[in-house]
Amino acid sequence: MRVGTGYDVHRLVEGRKLILGGVEVEHTHGLLGHSDADVLVHAVMDALLGAAALGDIGKHFPDTDEAYKGISSMKLLEKVRELVEEKGYVIENIDAVIIAQKPKLRPYISQMEQNIAETLKLSEDQVNVKATTEEGLGFTGTEEGISAQAVCLLTGFYEGSFAVNDRCSSCGGCRKE
């Protein structure tokens, strides 16, 4: 098993759409960034890349590359899934939190979870997204930006098999005969 964590933050500005978890969220401001600046998906990508020892999103999708200008972070997440699979890992679960004073995100969270699950080819019960405020404190509390954190668990394709631990998968306690 391998665990990864991810963190991302972007400034709120006028004139941009607010995209979180691949969902366009109604708000007066959007996040500034080279891509669509989806902080939730960026945190998830960094968690996955970190768990697989593949670096971070800046390594794979640099903000100096015009190919990624304005790109949907969901497309980048799909590529991260491919990289993780190529390395021989299976995504077990993702837990993430968005930190934003406004807007209220509860109405959008189910769709965010669904978008992430579909892109990563997971069931929806393998993806959990939460939202919280910072009670008016810090840059998120003063509505200067939004941040997100994520954690994920990966397992190898063969973990739990006889090839790895020489144990029966039915109970895990006996040695393979």
CSV table of N, CA and C in Angstrom, one decimal:
chain,number,residue,atom,x,y,z
A,1,MET,N,0.8,-1.2,0.0
A,1,MET,CA,0.0,0.0,0.0
A,1,MET,C,0.9,1.2,0.0
A,2,ARG,N,0.4,2.3,-0.7
A,2,ARG,CA,1.1,3.5,-0.7
A,2,ARG,C,0.1,4.6,-0.5
A,3,VAL,N,0.5,5.6,0.3
A,3,VAL,CA,-0.4,6.8,0.6
A,3,VAL,C,0.2,8.0,0.0
A,4,GLY,N,-0.6,8.9,-0.6
A,4,GLY,CA,-0.1,10.2,-1.1
A,4,GLY,C,-1.0,11.3,-0.6
A,5,THR,N,-0.4,12.5,-0.5
A,5,THR,CA,-1.2,13.7,-0.1
A,5,THR,C,-1.0,14.7,-1.2
A,6,GLY,N,-1.9,15.6,-1.3
A,6,GLY,CA,-1.9,16.7,-2.3
A,6,GLY,C,-2.4,17.9,-1.7
A,7,TYR,N,-1.9,19.1,-2.2
A,7,TYR,CA,-2.4,20.4,-1.8
A,7,TYR,C,-2.3,21.3,-2.9
A,8,ASP,N,-3.3,22.2,-3.1
A,8,ASP,CA,-3.2,23.2,-4.1
A,8,ASP,C,-4.0,24.4,-3.7
A,9,VAL,N,-3.6,25.6,-4.2
A,9,VAL,CA,-4.3,26.8,-3.9
A,9,VAL,C,-4.2,27.7,-5.1
A,10,HIS,N,-5.3,28.5,-5.3
A,10,HIS,CA,-5.4,29.5,-6.4
A,10,HIS,C,-6.1,30.7,-5.9
A,11,ARG,N,-5.7,31.8,-6.5
A,11,ARG,CA,-6.3,33.1,-6.2
A,11,ARG,C,-7.6,33.3,-6.9
A,12,LEU,N,-8.6,33.9,-6.2
A,12,LEU,CA,-9.9,34.2,-6.8
A,12,LEU,C,-9.8,35.5,-7.5
A,13,VAL,N,-10.3,35.6,-8.7
A,13,VAL,CA,-10.3,36.8,-9.5
A,13,VAL,C,-11.6,37.0,-10.3
A,14,GLU,N,-11.9,38.2,-10.7
A,14,GLU,CA,-13.0,38.4,-11.6
A,14,GLU,C,-12.7,38.0,-13.0
A,15,GLY,N,-13.8,37.6,-13.7
A,15,GLY,CA,-13.6,37.3,-15.1
A,15,GLY,C,-13.2,35.9,-15.4
A,16,ARG,N,-13.2,35.0,-14.4
A,16,ARG,CA,-12.9,33.6,-14.7
A,16,ARG,C,-14.1,32.7,-14.1
A,17,LYS,N,-14.3,31.6,-14.7
A,17,LYS,CA,-15.2,30.6,-14.2
A,17,LYS,C,-14.6,29.9,-13.0
A,18,LEU,N,-15.5,29.6,-12.0
A,18,LEU,CA,-15.0,28.8,-10.9
A,18,LEU,C,-15.3,27.3,-11.2
A,19,ILE,N,-14.3,26.6,-11.4
A,19,ILE,CA,-14.4,25.1,-11.7
A,19,ILE,C,-13.8,24.4,-10.5
A,20,LEU,N,-14.6,23.5,-9.9
A,20,LEU,CA,-14.1,22.6,-8.8
A,20,LEU,C,-14.6,21.2,-9.1
A,21,GLY,N,-13.7,20.3,-9.1
A,21,GLY,CA,-14.1,18.9,-9.4
A,21,GLY,C,-14.8,18.7,-10.7
A,22,GLY,N,-14.4,19.5,-11.7
A,22,GLY,CA,-15.0,19.5,-13.0
A,22,GLY,C,-16.4,20.0,-13.1
A,23,VAL,N,-16.8,20.7,-12.1
A,23,VAL,CA,-18.1,21.3,-12.0
A,23,VAL,C,-18.0,22.8,-12.1
A,24,GLU,N,-18.8,23.5,-12.9
A,24,GLU,CA,-18.8,24.9,-12.9
A,24,GLU,C,-19.7,25.4,-11.8
A,25,VAL,N,-19.1,26.1,-10.8
A,25,VAL,CA,-19.8,26.5,-9.6
A,25,VAL,C,-20.2,28.0,-9.8
A,26,GLU,N,-21.5,28.3,-9.5
A,26,GLU,CA,-21.9,29.6,-9.6
A,26,GLU,C,-21.3,30.5,-8.6
A,27,HIS,N,-20.5,31.6,-9.0
A,27,HIS,CA,-19.9,32.5,-8.1
A,27,HIS,C,-19.5,33.7,-8.9
A,28,THR,N,-19.2,34.8,-8.2
A,28,THR,CA,-18.8,36.1,-8.8
A,28,THR,C,-17.4,36.0,-9.3
A,29,HIS,N,-16.6,35.1,-8.7
A,29,HIS,CA,-15.2,35.1,-9.1
A,29,HIS,C,-14.8,33.6,-9.5
A,30,GLY,N,-13.7,33.5,-10.2
A,30,GLY,CA,-13.1,32.2,-10.5
A,30,GLY,C,-11.7,32.1,-10.1
A,31,LEU,N,-11.1,31.0,-10.3
A,31,LEU,CA,-9.7,30.8,-9.9
A,31,LEU,C,-8.7,31.1,-11.0
A,32,LEU,N,-7.7,31.8,-10.7
A,32,LEU,CA,-6.6,32.2,-11.6
A,32,LEU,C,-5.6,31.1,-11.7
A,33,GLY,N,-5.3,30.7,-13.0
A,33,GLY,CA,-4.3,29.7,-13.2
A,33,GLY,C,-4.1,29.5,-14.7
A,34,HIS,N,-3.1,28.7,-15.0
A,34,HIS,CA,-2.7,28.4,-16.4
A,34,HIS,C,-3.8,27.5,-17.1
A,35,SER,N,-4.2,26.5,-16.3
A,35,SER,CA,-5.3,25.6,-16.8
A,35,SER,C,-6.6,26.2,-16.3
A,36,ASP,N,-7.6,25.3,-16.1
A,36,ASP,CA,-8.8,25.8,-15.5
A,36,ASP,C,-8.8,26.1,-14.0
A,37,ALA,N,-7.6,25.8,-13.4
A,37,ALA,CA,-7.3,26.2,-12.0
A,37,ALA,C,-8.2,25.4,-11.0
A,38,ASP,N,-8.6,24.2,-11.4
A,38,ASP,CA,-9.4,23.4,-10.5
A,38,ASP,C,-8.6,22.9,-9.3
A,39,VAL,N,-8.6,23.6,-8.2
A,39,VAL,CA,-7.8,23.3,-7.0
A,39,VAL,C,-8.1,21.9,-6.5
A,40,LEU,N,-9.3,21.5,-6.5
A,40,LEU,CA,-9.7,20.1,-6.0
A,40,LEU,C,-9.0,19.0,-6.8
A,41,VAL,N,-9.1,19.1,-8.1
A,41,VAL,CA,-8.5,18.1,-9.0
A,41,VAL,C,-7.0,18.2,-9.0
A,42,HIS,N,-6.5,19.4,-8.8
A,42,HIS,CA,-5.0,19.5,-8.7
A,42,HIS,C,-4.5,18.8,-7.5
A,43,ALA,N,-5.2,19.0,-6.4
A,43,ALA,CA,-4.8,18.3,-5.1
A,43,ALA,C,-4.9,16.8,-5.3
A,44,VAL,N,-5.9,16.3,-5.9
A,44,VAL,CA,-6.1,14.9,-6.1
A,44,VAL,C,-5.0,14.3,-7.0
A,45,MET,N,-4.6,15.1,-8.1
A,45,MET,CA,-3.6,14.6,-9.0
A,45,MET,C,-2.2,14.5,-8.2
A,46,ASP,N,-1.9,15.6,-7.4
A,46,ASP,CA,-0.7,15.5,-6.6
A,46,ASP,C,-0.7,14.4,-5.6
A,47,ALA,N,-1.8,14.1,-5.0
A,47,ALA,CA,-1.8,12.9,-4.1
A,47,ALA,C,-1.5,11.6,-4.8
A,48,LEU,N,-2.2,11.4,-6.0
A,48,LEU,CA,-1.9,10.2,-6.8
A,48,LEU,C,-0.5,10.1,-7.3
A,49,LEU,N,0.0,11.2,-7.8
A,49,LEU,CA,1.4,11.2,-8.3
A,49,LEU,C,2.4,10.9,-7.2
A,50,GLY,N,2.1,11.6,-6.0
A,50,GLY,CA,3.0,11.4,-4.9
A,50,GLY,C,3.0,9.9,-4.4
A,51,ALA,N,1.9,9.3,-4.3
A,51,ALA,CA,1.8,8.0,-3.8
A,51,ALA,C,2.5,7.0,-4.8
A,52,ALA,N,2.5,7.3,-6.0
A,52,ALA,CA,3.1,6.5,-7.0
A,52,ALA,C,4.6,6.9,-7.3
A,53,ALA,N,5.1,7.8,-6.5
A,53,ALA,CA,6.5,8.3,-6.6
A,53,ALA,C,6.8,8.8,-8.1
A,54,LEU,N,5.8,9.6,-8.6
A,54,LEU,CA,5.9,10.1,-9.9
A,54,LEU,C,6.1,11.6,-10.0
A,55,GLY,N,6.4,12.2,-8.8
A,55,GLY,CA,6.6,13.7,-8.8
A,55,GLY,C,5.4,14.4,-8.5
A,56,ASP,N,5.2,15.6,-9.2
A,56,ASP,CA,4.0,16.4,-9.0
A,56,ASP,C,3.4,16.9,-10.3
A,57,ILE,N,2.3,17.6,-10.2
A,57,ILE,CA,1.7,18.0,-11.5
A,57,ILE,C,2.5,19.0,-12.3
A,58,GLY,N,3.4,19.8,-11.6
A,58,GLY,CA,4.2,20.7,-12.3
A,58,GLY,C,5.3,20.0,-13.1
A,59,LYS,N,5.7,18.9,-12.7
A,59,LYS,CA,6.6,18.0,-13.5
A,59,LYS,C,6.0,17.5,-14.8
A,60,HIS,N,4.7,17.1,-14.7
A,60,HIS,CA,4.1,16.5,-15.8
A,60,HIS,C,3.3,17.5,-16.7
A,61,PHE,N,2.8,18.6,-16.1
A,61,PHE,CA,2.0,19.6,-16.8
A,61,PHE,C,2.5,21.0,-16.5
A,62,PRO,N,3.7,21.4,-16.9
A,62,PRO,CA,4.2,22.7,-16.5
A,62,PRO,C,3.4,23.9,-17.0
A,63,ASP,N,3.3,24.9,-16.1
A,63,ASP,CA,2.5,26.1,-16.5
A,63,ASP,C,3.2,26.9,-17.5
A,64,THR,N,4.4,26.5,-18.0
A,64,THR,CA,5.1,27.2,-19.1
A,64,THR,C,4.8,26.6,-20.4
A,65,ASP,N,4.0,25.5,-20.4
A,65,ASP,CA,3.7,24.8,-21.7
A,65,ASP,C,2.3,25.2,-22.2
A,66,GLU,N,2.3,25.8,-23.3
A,66,GLU,CA,1.1,26.3,-23.9
A,66,GLU,C,0.0,25.2,-24.2
A,67,ALA,N,0.5,24.0,-24.3
A,67,ALA,CA,-0.5,22.9,-24.5
A,67,ALA,C,-1.5,22.7,-23.3
A,68,TYR,N,-1.1,23.2,-22.2
A,68,TYR,CA,-2.0,23.1,-21.0
A,68,TYR,C,-2.7,24.4,-20.7
A,69,LYS,N,-2.5,25.4,-21.5
A,69,LYS,CA,-3.2,26.7,-21.2
A,69,LYS,C,-4.7,26.5,-21.4
A,70,GLY,N,-5.5,26.8,-20.3
A,70,GLY,CA,-6.9,26.7,-20.3
A,70,GLY,C,-7.5,25.3,-20.3
A,71,ILE,N,-6.6,24.3,-20.3
A,71,ILE,CA,-7.1,22.9,-20.4
A,71,ILE,C,-7.9,22.5,-19.2
A,72,SER,N,-8.9,21.6,-19.4
A,72,SER,CA,-9.7,21.1,-18.3
A,72,SER,C,-8.8,20.2,-17.4
A,73,SER,N,-8.8,20.4,-16.1
A,73,SER,CA,-8.1,19.6,-15.2
A,73,SER,C,-8.6,18.1,-15.2
A,74,MET,N,-9.8,17.9,-15.6
A,74,MET,CA,-10.3,16.5,-15.7
A,74,MET,C,-9.5,15.7,-16.8
A,75,LYS,N,-9.1,16.4,-17.9
A,75,LYS,CA,-8.2,15.7,-18.9
A,75,LYS,C,-6.9,15.4,-18.3
A,76,LEU,N,-6.3,16.3,-17.5
A,76,LEU,CA,-5.1,16.0,-16.8
A,76,LEU,C,-5.2,14.9,-15.8
A,77,LEU,N,-6.3,14.8,-15.1
A,77,LEU,CA,-6.6,13.8,-14.2
A,77,LEU,C,-6.6,12.4,-14.9
A,78,GLU,N,-7.2,12.4,-16.1
A,78,GLU,CA,-7.2,11.2,-16.9
A,78,GLU,C,-5.8,10.7,-17.2
A,79,LYS,N,-4.9,11.6,-17.5
A,79,LYS,CA,-3.5,11.3,-17.8
A,79,LYS,C,-2.8,10.8,-16.6
A,80,VAL,N,-3.1,11.4,-15.4
A,80,VAL,CA,-2.5,10.9,-14.2
A,80,VAL,C,-2.9,9.5,-13.9
A,81,ARG,N,-4.2,9.2,-14.1
A,81,ARG,CA,-4.7,7.8,-13.9
A,81,ARG,C,-3.9,6.8,-14.8
A,82,GLU,N,-3.6,7.2,-16.0
A,82,GLU,CA,-2.9,6.4,-16.9
A,82,GLU,C,-1.4,6.2,-16.4
A,83,LEU,N,-0.8,7.2,-15.9
A,83,LEU,CA,0.5,7.1,-15.3
A,83,LEU,C,0.6,6.2,-14.1
A,84,VAL,N,-0.4,6.3,-13.3
A,84,VAL,CA,-0.5,5.5,-12.1
A,84,VAL,C,-0.6,4.0,-12.4
A,85,GLU,N,-1.5,3.8,-13.4
A,85,GLU,CA,-1.7,2.4,-13.9
A,85,GLU,C,-0.5,1.8,-14.5
A,86,GLU,N,0.2,2.7,-15.3
A,86,GLU,CA,1.4,2.2,-16.0
A,86,GLU,C,2.5,1.8,-15.0
A,87,LYS,N,2.5,2.5,-13.8
A,87,LYS,CA,3.4,2.2,-12.8
A,87,LYS,C,3.0,0.9,-12.0
A,88,GLY,N,1.8,0.4,-12.3
A,88,GLY,CA,1.4,-0.9,-11.6
A,88,GLY,C,0.5,-0.7,-10.4
A,89,TYR,N,-0.1,0.4,-10.3
A,89,TYR,CA,-0.9,0.7,-9.1
A,89,TYR,C,-2.4,0.8,-9.4
A,90,VAL,N,-3.2,0.4,-8.4
A,90,VAL,CA,-4.7,0.5,-8.4
A,90,VAL,C,-5.1,1.6,-7.3
A,91,ILE,N,-6.0,2.5,-7.7
A,91,ILE,CA,-6.5,3.5,-6.8
A,91,ILE,C,-7.5,2.8,-5.9
A,92,GLU,N,-7.3,2.9,-4.6
A,92,GLU,CA,-8.3,2.3,-3.6
A,92,GLU,C,-9.3,3.3,-3.2
A,93,ASN,N,-8.8,4.5,-2.8
A,93,ASN,CA,-9.8,5.5,-2.5
A,93,ASN,C,-9.1,6.9,-2.5
A,94,ILE,N,-10.0,7.9,-2.5
A,94,ILE,CA,-9.5,9.3,-2.4
A,94,ILE,C,-10.4,10.0,-1.4
A,95,ASP,N,-9.8,10.8,-0.6
A,95,ASP,CA,-10.6,11.7,0.4
A,95,ASP,C,-10.0,13.1,0.2
A,96,ALA,N,-10.9,14.1,0.0
A,96,ALA,CA,-10.4,15.4,-0.3
A,96,ALA,C,-11.3,16.4,0.4
A,97,VAL,N,-10.7,17.6,0.7
A,97,VAL,CA,-11.5,18.7,1.3
A,97,VAL,C,-11.1,20.0,0.5
A,98,ILE,N,-12.2,20.8,0.3
A,98,ILE,CA,-12.0,22.1,-0.3
A,98,ILE,C,-12.2,23.1,0.8
A,99,ILE,N,-11.3,24.1,0.8
A,99,ILE,CA,-11.4,25.1,1.9
A,99,ILE,C,-11.7,26.4,1.1
A,100,ALA,N,-12.9,26.9,1.4
A,100,ALA,CA,-13.5,28.1,0.8
A,100,ALA,C,-14.5,28.8,1.7
A,101,GLN,N,-14.4,30.1,1.8
A,101,GLN,CA,-15.4,30.8,2.6
A,101,GLN,C,-16.7,30.9,1.9
A,102,LYS,N,-16.6,31.2,0.6
A,102,LYS,CA,-17.8,31.2,-0.3
A,102,LYS,C,-17.4,30.7,-1.6
A,103,PRO,N,-18.2,30.2,-2.4
A,103,PRO,CA,-19.7,29.9,-2.2
A,103,PRO,C,-19.9,28.7,-1.4
A,104,LYS,N,-21.1,28.4,-1.0
A,104,LYS,CA,-21.4,27.2,-0.3
A,104,LYS,C,-21.4,26.1,-1.4
A,105,LEU,N,-20.7,25.0,-1.1
A,105,LEU,CA,-20.4,24.0,-2.1
A,105,LEU,C,-21.3,22.7,-2.0
A,106,ARG,N,-22.0,22.5,-0.9
A,106,ARG,CA,-22.8,21.3,-0.7
A,106,ARG,C,-23.6,20.9,-1.9
A,107,PRO,N,-24.3,21.8,-2.6
A,107,PRO,CA,-25.1,21.4,-3.8
A,107,PRO,C,-24.3,20.8,-4.9
A,108,TYR,N,-23.0,21.0,-4.9
A,108,TYR,CA,-22.1,20.6,-6.1
A,108,TYR,C,-21.3,19.3,-5.8
A,109,ILE,N,-21.2,19.0,-4.5
A,109,ILE,CA,-20.2,17.9,-4.1
A,109,ILE,C,-20.5,16.6,-4.7
A,110,SER,N,-21.8,16.2,-4.8
A,110,SER,CA,-22.1,14.9,-5.4
A,110,SER,C,-21.6,14.8,-6.8
A,111,GLN,N,-21.8,15.9,-7.6
A,111,GLN,CA,-21.4,15.9,-9.0
A,111,GLN,C,-19.8,15.9,-9.1
A,112,MET,N,-19.2,16.6,-8.2
A,112,MET,CA,-17.7,16.5,-8.1
A,112,MET,C,-17.2,15.1,-7.9
A,113,GLU,N,-17.8,14.4,-6.9
A,113,GLU,CA,-17.4,13.0,-6.6
A,113,GLU,C,-17.6,12.1,-7.8
A,114,GLN,N,-18.8,12.3,-8.5
A,114,GLN,CA,-19.1,11.5,-9.7
A,114,GLN,C,-18.1,11.8,-10.8
A,115,ASN,N,-17.8,13.0,-11.0
A,115,ASN,CA,-16.8,13.4,-12.1
A,115,ASN,C,-15.4,12.8,-11.9
A,116,ILE,N,-15.0,12.9,-10.6
A,116,ILE,CA,-13.6,12.3,-10.3
A,116,ILE,C,-13.7,10.8,-10.4
A,117,ALA,N,-14.7,10.2,-9.9
A,117,ALA,CA,-14.8,8.7,-9.9
A,117,ALA,C,-14.8,8.2,-11.4
A,118,GLU,N,-15.7,8.9,-12.2
A,118,GLU,CA,-15.7,8.4,-13.6
A,118,GLU,C,-14.4,8.6,-14.3
A,119,THR,N,-13.7,9.7,-14.1
A,119,THR,CA,-12.5,10.0,-14.8
A,119,THR,C,-11.4,9.0,-14.3
A,120,LEU,N,-11.4,8.6,-13.1
A,120,LEU,CA,-10.4,7.6,-12.5
A,120,LEU,C,-10.9,6.2,-12.6
A,121,LYS,N,-12.1,6.0,-13.2
A,121,LYS,CA,-12.7,4.6,-13.4
A,121,LYS,C,-12.8,3.9,-12.0
A,122,LEU,N,-13.4,4.7,-11.1
A,122,LEU,CA,-13.7,4.2,-9.7
A,122,LEU,C,-15.2,4.2,-9.5
A,123,SER,N,-15.6,3.5,-8.5
A,123,SER,CA,-17.0,3.6,-8.1
A,123,SER,C,-17.1,4.9,-7.2
A,124,GLU,N,-18.3,5.4,-7.1
A,124,GLU,CA,-18.4,6.7,-6.4
A,124,GLU,C,-18.1,6.6,-4.9
A,125,ASP,N,-18.3,5.3,-4.4
A,125,ASP,CA,-18.0,5.2,-2.9
A,125,ASP,C,-16.5,5.1,-2.6
A,126,GLN,N,-15.7,5.2,-3.7
A,126,GLN,CA,-14.2,5.3,-3.5
A,126,GLN,C,-13.7,6.8,-3.5
A,127,VAL,N,-14.6,7.7,-3.7
A,127,VAL,CA,-14.2,9.1,-3.7
A,127,VAL,C,-15.1,9.9,-2.8
A,128,ASN,N,-14.4,10.6,-1.9
A,128,ASN,CA,-15.2,11.5,-0.9
A,128,ASN,C,-14.6,12.9,-1.0
A,129,VAL,N,-15.5,13.8,-1.1
A,129,VAL,CA,-15.2,15.3,-1.2
A,129,VAL,C,-16.0,16.0,-0.1
A,130,LYS,N,-15.3,16.8,0.7
A,130,LYS,CA,-15.9,17.6,1.7
A,130,LYS,C,-15.5,19.1,1.4
A,131,ALA,N,-16.3,20.0,2.1
A,131,ALA,CA,-16.0,21.4,2.0
A,131,ALA,C,-16.0,22.0,3.4
A,132,THR,N,-15.2,23.0,3.6
A,132,THR,CA,-15.2,23.7,4.9
A,132,THR,C,-14.8,25.1,4.7
A,133,THR,N,-15.1,25.9,5.7
A,133,THR,CA,-14.6,27.3,5.7
A,133,THR,C,-13.5,27.5,6.7
A,134,GLU,N,-12.9,28.6,6.7
A,134,GLU,CA,-11.9,28.9,7.8
A,134,GLU,C,-12.4,30.0,8.7
A,135,GLU,N,-13.7,30.1,8.8
A,135,GLU,CA,-14.3,31.1,9.7
A,135,GLU,C,-13.8,32.5,9.6
A,136,GLY,N,-13.6,32.9,8.3
A,136,GLY,CA,-13.1,34.2,8.1
A,136,GLY,C,-11.6,34.5,8.3
A,137,LEU,N,-10.9,33.4,8.6
A,137,LEU,CA,-9.4,33.5,8.8
A,137,LEU,C,-8.6,33.2,7.6
A,138,GLY,N,-7.4,33.8,7.5
A,138,GLY,CA,-6.5,33.4,6.4
A,138,GLY,C,-7.0,33.9,5.0
A,139,PHE,N,-6.2,33.5,4.0
A,139,PHE,CA,-6.6,34.0,2.6
A,139,PHE,C,-7.8,33.3,2.1
A,140,THR,N,-8.2,32.1,2.5
A,140,THR,CA,-9.4,31.5,2.1
A,140,THR,C,-10.6,32.2,2.9
A,141,GLY,N,-10.4,32.5,4.1
A,141,GLY,CA,-11.4,33.1,4.9
A,141,GLY,C,-11.8,34.5,4.5
A,142,THR,N,-10.8,35.2,4.0
A,142,THR,CA,-11.0,36.6,3.5
A,142,THR,C,-11.4,36.6,2.0
A,143,GLU,N,-11.6,35.4,1.4
A,143,GLU,CA,-12.1,35.2,0.0
A,143,GLU,C,-11.1,35.7,-1.0
A,144,GLU,N,-9.8,35.6,-0.7
A,144,GLU,CA,-8.7,35.9,-1.6
A,144,GLU,C,-8.4,34.7,-2.5
A,145,GLY,N,-8.7,33.5,-2.0
A,145,GLY,CA,-8.4,32.3,-2.8
A,145,GLY,C,-9.2,31.1,-2.2
A,146,ILE,N,-9.0,30.0,-2.9
A,146,ILE,CA,-9.5,28.7,-2.5
A,146,ILE,C,-8.4,27.7,-2.5
A,147,SER,N,-8.4,26.8,-1.5
A,147,SER,CA,-7.4,25.7,-1.4
A,147,SER,C,-8.1,24.4,-1.3
A,148,ALA,N,-7.3,23.3,-1.6
A,148,ALA,CA,-7.9,22.0,-1.4
A,148,ALA,C,-6.7,21.0,-1.0
A,149,GLN,N,-7.1,20.0,-0.3
A,149,GLN,CA,-6.2,19.0,0.2
A,149,GLN,C,-6.8,17.6,-0.2
A,150,ALA,N,-5.9,16.7,-0.5
A,150,ALA,CA,-6.4,15.3,-0.8
A,150,ALA,C,-5.4,14.3,-0.3
A,151,VAL,N,-6.0,13.1,0.0
A,151,VAL,CA,-5.2,12.0,0.4
A,151,VAL,C,-5.7,10.8,-0.4
A,152,CYS,N,-4.8,9.9,-0.8
A,152,CYS,CA,-5.2,8.7,-1.6
A,152,CYS,C,-4.5,7.5,-1.1
A,153,LEU,N,-5.0,6.3,-1.4
A,153,LEU,CA,-4.4,5.1,-1.1
A,153,LEU,C,-4.3,4.3,-2.4
A,154,LEU,N,-3.1,3.8,-2.7
A,154,LEU,CA,-2.8,3.0,-3.8
A,154,LEU,C,-2.4,1.6,-3.4
A,155,THR,N,-2.7,0.6,-4.1
A,155,THR,CA,-2.2,-0.7,-3.9
A,155,THR,C,-1.6,-1.2,-5.3
A,156,GLY,N,-0.6,-2.1,-5.2
A,156,GLY,CA,-0.1,-2.7,-6.4
A,156,GLY,C,-1.1,-3.7,-7.0
A,157,PHE,N,-0.9,-3.9,-8.3
A,157,PHE,CA,-1.8,-4.9,-9.0
A,157,PHE,C,-1.8,-6.2,-8.3
A,158,TYR,N,-0.7,-6.6,-7.7
A,158,TYR,CA,-0.6,-8.0,-7.2
A,158,TYR,C,-0.6,-8.0,-5.7
A,159,GLU,N,-0.7,-6.9,-5.0
A,159,GLU,CA,-0.8,-7.0,-3.5
A,159,GLU,C,-2.0,-7.8,-3.1
A,160,GLY,N,-1.8,-8.6,-2.1
A,160,GLY,CA,-2.8,-9.5,-1.7
A,160,GLY,C,-2.9,-10.8,-2.4
A,161,SER,N,-2.1,-11.0,-3.5
A,161,SER,CA,-2.1,-12.2,-4.2
A,161,SER,C,-1.0,-13.1,-3.7
A,162,PHE,N,-1.0,-14.4,-4.1
A,162,PHE,CA,0.0,-15.3,-3.7
A,162,PHE,C,1.4,-14.9,-4.1
A,163,ALA,N,1.5,-14.2,-5.3
A,163,ALA,CA,2.8,-13.7,-5.8
A,163,ALA,C,3.5,-12.8,-4.8
A,164,VAL,N,2.7,-12.0,-4.0
A,164,VAL,CA,3.3,-11.0,-3.2
A,164,VAL,C,3.5,-11.5,-1.7
A,165,ASN,N,2.4,-12.1,-1.2
A,165,ASN,CA,2.5,-12.4,0.3
A,165,ASN,C,2.3,-13.9,0.6
A,166,ASP,N,2.2,-14.7,-0.4
A,166,ASP,CA,2.1,-16.2,-0.3
A,166,ASP,C,1.0,-16.6,0.7
A,167,ARG,N,-0.1,-15.8,0.8
A,167,ARG,CA,-1.2,-16.1,1.7
A,167,ARG,C,-2.5,-16.3,0.9
A,168,CYS,N,-3.3,-17.1,1.5
A,168,CYS,CA,-4.6,-17.3,0.9
A,168,CYS,C,-5.4,-16.1,1.0
A,169,SER,N,-6.2,-15.7,0.0
A,169,SER,CA,-6.9,-14.5,0.0
A,169,SER,C,-8.2,-14.6,0.8
A,170,SER,N,-8.6,-15.8,1.2
A,170,SER,CA,-9.9,-16.0,1.9
A,170,SER,C,-9.9,-15.6,3.3
A,171,CYS,N,-8.8,-15.8,4.0
A,171,CYS,CA,-8.7,-15.4,5.5
A,171,CYS,C,-7.5,-14.6,5.8
A,172,GLY,N,-6.4,-14.8,5.0
A,172,GLY,CA,-5.2,-14.0,5.3
A,172,GLY,C,-4.3,-14.6,6.4
A,173,GLY,N,-4.8,-15.7,7.1
A,173,GLY,CA,-4.1,-16.2,8.3
A,173,GLY,C,-3.3,-17.4,8.0
A,174,CYS,N,-3.6,-18.2,7.0
A,174,CYS,CA,-2.9,-19.5,6.8
A,174,CYS,C,-1.8,-19.3,5.7
A,175,ARG,N,-0.8,-20.2,5.7
A,175,ARG,CA,0.2,-20.2,4.6
A,175,ARG,C,-0.4,-21.0,3.4
A,176,LYS,N,-0.1,-20.6,2.3
A,176,LYS,CA,-0.5,-21.3,1.0
A,176,LYS,C,0.2,-22.7,1.1
A,177,GLU,N,-0.6,-23.7,0.8
A,177,GLU,CA,-0.1,-25.1,0.8
A,177,GLU,C,0.6,-25.4,-0.5
